Amino acid sequence: MDIPALLKSHFKLEIQEVVPLEGYGSSNYRVDTGNGQFVLKRYRDDDDRRRLLETESRVLKELNGLKFDFPDEVDTVFLQNKNADNEVLRLHRYLQGEFLAQVSHTTALLHSFGRFLGQMDRKMAKVDAHKIGAREISWDLRYFLRNQELQSCIPAPEDQRIVDYFFLQYEEHISPIRYKLRKSLIHNDANDWNVLTRDGKVSGIIDFGDMCYSWLINELGVAITYVMMGKEEPLEAAMAVIQGYHGVYPLEEQELDLLYYLVGARLCTSVCNSAYSKLQIPDSSYITISEKPAWSLLRKWLSINPIKATNKFREAAGFKPIKYPEARKQKKRRNEVLSKSLSLSYTDPIQMYRSAFQYMYDTEGNTYLDAYNNIMIVGHCHPSVVRAGQRTMARLNTNTRYLYEEILSYSERLLETFPRELSKVFLVNSGSAASDLALRLAKSHAAKEKIAVLEHGYHGNTQIGIRVSHYKYAADGGGGKDPNVIQLPLPQVYGSNLTDDGTAGTYFANEALRLLAPEEHKVAAFIAEPIVGCGGQVPLPKGYLRTIYREIRKQGGVCISDETQVGFGRLGEHFWGFEVYGVVPDLVVLGKPMGNGHPIGAVVTTEAIARSFESGPEFFSSFGGNPVSCAIAEAVLEVIQHEGLQEHARMVGDYLTNRLLALQKEFPVIADVRGSGLFLGVEIRTSDGSPGTEIAKEIKNQLRHMHILVSTDGPYDQVLKIKPPLTFANRDADQLCRAIKVILEQDNSDLAKKK
């Protein structure tokens, strides 16, 4: 039966026009008649639907006393269909007014929105909700975690990780206290296409189809999500709604403290369901109407410090902000219990509290764009990595004297990324422990003691590591060079007047061979980073390693590539740094990003070297290779592959390099831009060509106050080092370069004079 016929036979209406309306869970129509406009909702008839409609009728009756517009029920008809599902037809009065989505959001309007919601919820709280109390829908934030199964419908892995992050935060912040929250019957869908306005104020609401018995605070969580979309200052919009609501229906501090994560949950519910629905109904504009603004706000939400949001929400309700100990007091406490040999970054140190991907949050509500913490290679608090650790720690953590799957699975997967010659793994706690072990393996295999190293190289904080680290032993109080260390010049193309077409590589290799000649057949190993980090992010020149490796091996020594900083796809073009130069080392040192901040390191080597080590004392590391560490490290590999982070590092690295090179043309203090992928160095020089130590320091600290994190390194601390998590994007590169430009434009004359 067609709709006009249904309306005429069951509601006795003379139809002028029927206009289909899109919606979830029902077929909807606007009905124009000579007696006014109505909305027809057509549902499948079942017990759950009947209970919901009965409760809706009670709610609308309760709300009748408020001076707002609600979709009054005109009539309800139950259809018995012989050859199809039984149906329910419900006719509502069509409400006039402009939707909240269609009008300018003044503070007064948003405040009235909050007051409206508060008044509605006070009334709804009086309705007995037992008939739908057990209703479970994915749009009820109590059941947010049900949407996890839809996450795979989101096509882009970089979007999936953001959604997954908020699933994790929900589990961490909301699930533990879910039983303490106030519950009530709520509308649950006060989005801007359901809320009506008139004369600059909210006048009513439609569509009670998502009504549920849930946490009271979810009403606000949903409402403020939609009014914040598209706003330059979303928190200010939310505050106006909260203030209005709290004035009518007082909120609890605990509820406000969860709002940041509830907003994230609502946004993720929206984008997950949109992604799923697009697969089912690709052309539905209704289903995806909020998708673009939801994604925009979700990305922006991630960049907002949760403490800032929470304190803004508290302020709107008149509660005191959450306070944390002052950084000054924390620094004093630190000095009382920790040695001052542990340095702090920046002239004005930062007290960090939380983090997410390329963002770090301090205790004062600031968000920092992290452009240099390379250890968190797949991003701070990546949910896949966090969960891998949680799951495994809850099940098993032991040592390598037992058989368990994690160490085997991870080792096999790790070795797949290496050339076949490198087939054995030793797992330890850190990059420093790995460097130490690699040198032991080298000396044992070669039966020699001397180690060839590069100037400004750094290979760890163990006694052996410091002995072979010019960066450490040549520093004040470093003890000087060990007699068994052969120090080779840093083969840096910049400043050499040589080109990187093989000419520089040949020159520096010949210099190294000259220094190695007196030590012929005494060298156990040569160790170097593919890009020398502490030397100022210095790439090795083309052809250099080929010549050095050949000479070391000819004399019976082995070659060690220290990949602690550059490995795991950071360089973009290649997964490992040694691949850039077309060589295969005998030992590879891994650490830092291997566990995304969890302490794990490794040495990867050949069968022959591993076998020669077996004739000595047993090797054992109490924590190296434990199940938790291996599970975390394997999750890191999985994320890099699944999210295409190596290719992402290449593309964003190229983009950032070009932006920095453009700045170099404007500002002569930028003397050199070098590196690969997202491992970059920016050499700063004064107008007379001297190392720009003070200028680099000034830029670093000014960036810190602009909430961007970089650091400095190099022989004179004159190089800005940029090594962000691989979640760093083009927009982040833009933010970084804009900030550097502002600093150099404002202080160009002063900076140029600094020595």
PDB file of N, CA and C in Angstrom, residues 230-274:
ATOM      1  N   GLY A 230      33.071  22.769  13.667  1.00  0.00           N
ATOM      2  CA  GLY A 230      33.290  23.938  12.826  1.00  0.00           C
ATOM      3  C   GLY A 230      33.691  25.191  13.568  1.00  0.00           C
ATOM      4  N   LYS A 231      33.885  25.096  14.878  1.00  0.00           N
ATOM      5  CA  LYS A 231      34.227  26.279  15.667  1.00  0.00           C
ATOM      6  C   LYS A 231      35.744  26.449  15.758  1.00  0.00           C
ATOM      7  N   GLU A 232      36.183  27.702  15.656  1.00  0.00           N
ATOM      8  CA  GLU A 232      37.602  28.007  15.851  1.00  0.00           C
ATOM      9  C   GLU A 232      37.994  27.763  17.303  1.00  0.00           C
ATOM     10  N   GLU A 233      37.073  28.111  18.220  1.00  0.00           N
ATOM     11  CA  GLU A 233      37.290  27.896  19.660  1.00  0.00           C
ATOM     12  C   GLU A 233      36.178  26.990  20.186  1.00  0.00           C
ATOM     13  N   PRO A 234      36.280  25.699  19.970  1.00  0.00           N
ATOM     14  CA  PRO A 234      35.175  24.793  20.330  1.00  0.00           C
ATOM     15  C   PRO A 234      34.852  24.776  21.823  1.00  0.00           C
ATOM     16  N   LEU A 235      35.855  24.941  22.670  1.00  0.00           N
ATOM     17  CA  LEU A 235      35.602  24.870  24.108  1.00  0.00           C
ATOM     18  C   LEU A 235      34.710  26.008  24.580  1.00  0.00           C
ATOM     19  N   GLU A 236      34.830  27.182  23.951  1.00  0.00           N
ATOM     20  CA  GLU A 236      33.996  28.312  24.348  1.00  0.00           C
ATOM     21  C   GLU A 236      32.522  28.011  24.049  1.00  0.00           C
ATOM     22  N   ALA A 237      32.259  27.367  22.924  1.00  0.00           N
ATOM     23  CA  ALA A 237      30.879  26.993  22.589  1.00  0.00           C
ATOM     24  C   ALA A 237      30.343  25.995  23.604  1.00  0.00           C
ATOM     25  N   ALA A 238      31.153  25.021  23.947  1.00  0.00           N
ATOM     26  CA  ALA A 238      30.724  24.012  24.926  1.00  0.00           C
ATOM     27  C   ALA A 238      30.436  24.643  26.282  1.00  0.00           C
ATOM     28  N   MET A 239      31.254  25.601  26.676  1.00  0.00           N
ATOM     29  CA  MET A 239      31.085  26.242  27.989  1.00  0.00           C
ATOM     30  C   MET A 239      29.735  26.935  28.109  1.00  0.00           C
ATOM     31  N   ALA A 240      29.292  27.572  27.032  1.00  0.00           N
ATOM     32  CA  ALA A 240      28.002  28.269  27.075  1.00  0.00           C
ATOM     33  C   ALA A 240      26.863  27.286  27.315  1.00  0.00           C
ATOM     34  N   VAL A 241      26.928  26.119  26.664  1.00  0.00           N
ATOM     35  CA  VAL A 241      25.888  25.104  26.843  1.00  0.00           C
ATOM     36  C   VAL A 241      25.930  24.549  28.265  1.00  0.00           C
ATOM     37  N   ILE A 242      27.141  24.250  28.744  1.00  0.00           N
ATOM     38  CA  ILE A 242      27.292  23.693  30.099  1.00  0.00           C
ATOM     39  C   ILE A 242      26.783  24.671  31.147  1.00  0.00           C
ATOM     40  N   GLN A 243      27.125  25.927  30.979  1.00  0.00           N
ATOM     41  CA  GLN A 243      26.687  26.943  31.943  1.00  0.00           C
ATOM     42  C   GLN A 243      25.164  27.005  32.003  1.00  0.00           C
ATOM     43  N   GLY A 244      24.520  26.990  30.836  1.00  0.00           N
ATOM     44  CA  GLY A 244      23.067  27.021  30.810  1.00  0.00           C
ATOM     45  C   GLY A 244      22.457  25.792  31.459  1.00  0.00           C
ATOM     46  N   TYR A 245      23.010  24.621  31.162  1.00  0.00           N
ATOM     47  CA  TYR A 245      22.496  23.364  31.716  1.00  0.00           C
ATOM     48  C   TYR A 245      22.657  23.339  33.235  1.00  0.00           C
ATOM     49  N   HIS A 246      23.850  23.688  33.691  1.00  0.00           N
ATOM     50  CA  HIS A 246      24.160  23.610  35.120  1.00  0.00           C
ATOM     51  C   HIS A 246      23.274  24.555  35.932  1.00  0.00           C
ATOM     52  N   GLY A 247      22.880  25.676  35.336  1.00  0.00           N
ATOM     53  CA  GLY A 247      22.019  26.613  36.037  1.00  0.00           C
ATOM     54  C   GLY A 247      20.629  26.063  36.296  1.00  0.00           C
ATOM     55  N   VAL A 248      20.232  25.067  35.522  1.00  0.00           N
ATOM     56  CA  VAL A 248      18.901  24.472  35.653  1.00  0.00           C
ATOM     57  C   VAL A 248      18.952  23.109  36.341  1.00  0.00           C
ATOM     58  N   TYR A 249      19.964  22.334  35.991  1.00  0.00           N
ATOM     59  CA  TYR A 249      20.080  20.955  36.483  1.00  0.00           C
ATOM     60  C   TYR A 249      21.541  20.745  36.884  1.00  0.00           C
ATOM     61  N   PRO A 250      21.903  21.004  38.142  1.00  0.00           N
ATOM     62  CA  PRO A 250      23.310  21.017  38.572  1.00  0.00           C
ATOM     63  C   PRO A 250      24.066  19.732  38.238  1.00  0.00           C
ATOM     64  N   LEU A 251      25.266  19.920  37.726  1.00  0.00           N
ATOM     65  CA  LEU A 251      26.153  18.818  37.355  1.00  0.00           C
ATOM     66  C   LEU A 251      27.099  18.498  38.497  1.00  0.00           C
ATOM     67  N   GLU A 252      27.687  17.315  38.451  1.00  0.00           N
ATOM     68  CA  GLU A 252      28.691  16.909  39.428  1.00  0.00           C
ATOM     69  C   GLU A 252      30.080  17.032  38.810  1.00  0.00           C
ATOM     70  N   GLU A 253      31.067  17.320  39.639  1.00  0.00           N
ATOM     71  CA  GLU A 253      32.440  17.473  39.145  1.00  0.00           C
ATOM     72  C   GLU A 253      32.903  16.229  38.397  1.00  0.00           C
ATOM     73  N   GLN A 254      32.574  15.069  38.955  1.00  0.00           N
ATOM     74  CA  GLN A 254      32.992  13.810  38.336  1.00  0.00           C
ATOM     75  C   GLN A 254      32.442  13.682  36.923  1.00  0.00           C
ATOM     76  N   GLU A 255      31.226  14.146  36.701  1.00  0.00           N
ATOM     77  CA  GLU A 255      30.624  14.085  35.372  1.00  0.00           C
ATOM     78  C   GLU A 255      31.358  15.002  34.400  1.00  0.00           C
ATOM     79  N   LEU A 256      31.656  16.205  34.848  1.00  0.00           N
ATOM     80  CA  LEU A 256      32.366  17.153  33.990  1.00  0.00           C
ATOM     81  C   LEU A 256      33.757  16.655  33.638  1.00  0.00           C
ATOM     82  N   ASP A 257      34.387  15.953  34.567  1.00  0.00           N
ATOM     83  CA  ASP A 257      35.750  15.464  34.339  1.00  0.00           C
ATOM     84  C   ASP A 257      35.811  14.369  33.279  1.00  0.00           C
ATOM     85  N   LEU A 258      34.653  13.811  32.921  1.00  0.00           N
ATOM     86  CA  LEU A 258      34.613  12.771  31.885  1.00  0.00           C
ATOM     87  C   LEU A 258      34.212  13.306  30.515  1.00  0.00           C
ATOM     88  N   LEU A 259      33.782  14.562  30.472  1.00  0.00           N
ATOM     89  CA  LEU A 259      33.218  15.088  29.228  1.00  0.00           C
ATOM     90  C   LEU A 259      34.179  15.047  28.054  1.00  0.00           C
ATOM     91  N   TYR A 260      35.456  15.326  28.311  1.00  0.00           N
ATOM     92  CA  TYR A 260      36.428  15.309  27.209  1.00  0.00           C
ATOM     93  C   TYR A 260      36.402  13.954  26.502  1.00  0.00           C
ATOM     94  N   TYR A 261      36.366  12.883  27.281  1.00  0.00           N
ATOM     95  CA  TYR A 261      36.419  11.545  26.701  1.00  0.00           C
ATOM     96  C   TYR A 261      35.062  11.119  26.137  1.00  0.00           C
ATOM     97  N   LEU A 262      33.968  11.639  26.710  1.00  0.00           N
ATOM     98  CA  LEU A 262      32.648  11.350  26.158  1.00  0.00           C
ATOM     99  C   LEU A 262      32.454  12.025  24.803  1.00  0.00           C
ATOM    100  N   VAL A 263      32.973  13.241  24.663  1.00  0.00           N
ATOM    101  CA  VAL A 263      32.922  13.910  23.362  1.00  0.00           C
ATOM    102  C   VAL A 263      33.710  13.098  22.334  1.00  0.00           C
ATOM    103  N   GLY A 264      34.909  12.652  22.716  1.00  0.00           N
ATOM    104  CA  GLY A 264      35.689  11.806  21.817  1.00  0.00           C
ATOM    105  C   GLY A 264      34.926  10.552  21.441  1.00  0.00           C
ATOM    106  N   ALA A 265      34.220   9.966  22.433  1.00  0.00           N
ATOM    107  CA  ALA A 265      33.445   8.752  22.168  1.00  0.00           C
ATOM    108  C   ALA A 265      32.305   9.017  21.198  1.00  0.00           C
ATOM    109  N   ARG A 266      31.604  10.153  21.372  1.00  0.00           N
ATOM    110  CA  ARG A 266      30.499  10.461  20.467  1.00  0.00           C
ATOM    111  C   ARG A 266      31.004  10.695  19.042  1.00  0.00           C
ATOM    112  N   LEU A 267      32.107  11.411  18.916  1.00  0.00           N
ATOM    113  CA  LEU A 267      32.677  11.643  17.591  1.00  0.00           C
ATOM    114  C   LEU A 267      33.073  10.327  16.933  1.00  0.00           C
ATOM    115  N   CYS A 268      33.664   9.441  17.704  1.00  0.00           N
ATOM    116  CA  CYS A 268      34.085   8.145  17.153  1.00  0.00           C
ATOM    117  C   CYS A 268      32.881   7.283  16.805  1.00  0.00           C
ATOM    118  N   THR A 269      31.829   7.349  17.621  1.00  0.00           N
ATOM    119  CA  THR A 269      30.593   6.638  17.295  1.00  0.00           C
ATOM    120  C   THR A 269      30.062   7.119  15.953  1.00  0.00           C
ATOM    121  N   SER A 270      30.086   8.430  15.759  1.00  0.00           N
ATOM    122  CA  SER A 270      29.582   9.020  14.520  1.00  0.00           C
ATOM    123  C   SER A 270      30.388   8.570  13.311  1.00  0.00           C
ATOM    124  N   VAL A 271      31.720   8.682  13.390  1.00  0.00           N
ATOM    125  CA  VAL A 271      32.529   8.357  12.207  1.00  0.00           C
ATOM    126  C   VAL A 271      32.547   6.854  11.937  1.00  0.00           C
ATOM    127  N   CYS A 272      32.470   6.042  13.002  1.00  0.00           N
ATOM    128  CA  CYS A 272      32.421   4.586  12.799  1.00  0.00           C
ATOM    129  C   CYS A 272      31.127   4.190  12.095  1.00  0.00           C
ATOM    130  N   ASN A 273      30.005   4.737  12.553  1.00  0.00           N
ATOM    131  CA  ASN A 273      28.725   4.390  11.951  1.00  0.00           C
ATOM    132  C   ASN A 273      28.593   4.971  10.551  1.00  0.00           C
ATOM    133  N   SER A 274      29.162   6.145  10.336  1.00  0.00           N
ATOM    134  CA  SER A 274      29.149   6.707   8.982  1.00  0.00           C
ATOM    135  C   SER A 274      29.943   5.829   8.029  1.00  0.00           C
TER     136      SER A 274
END
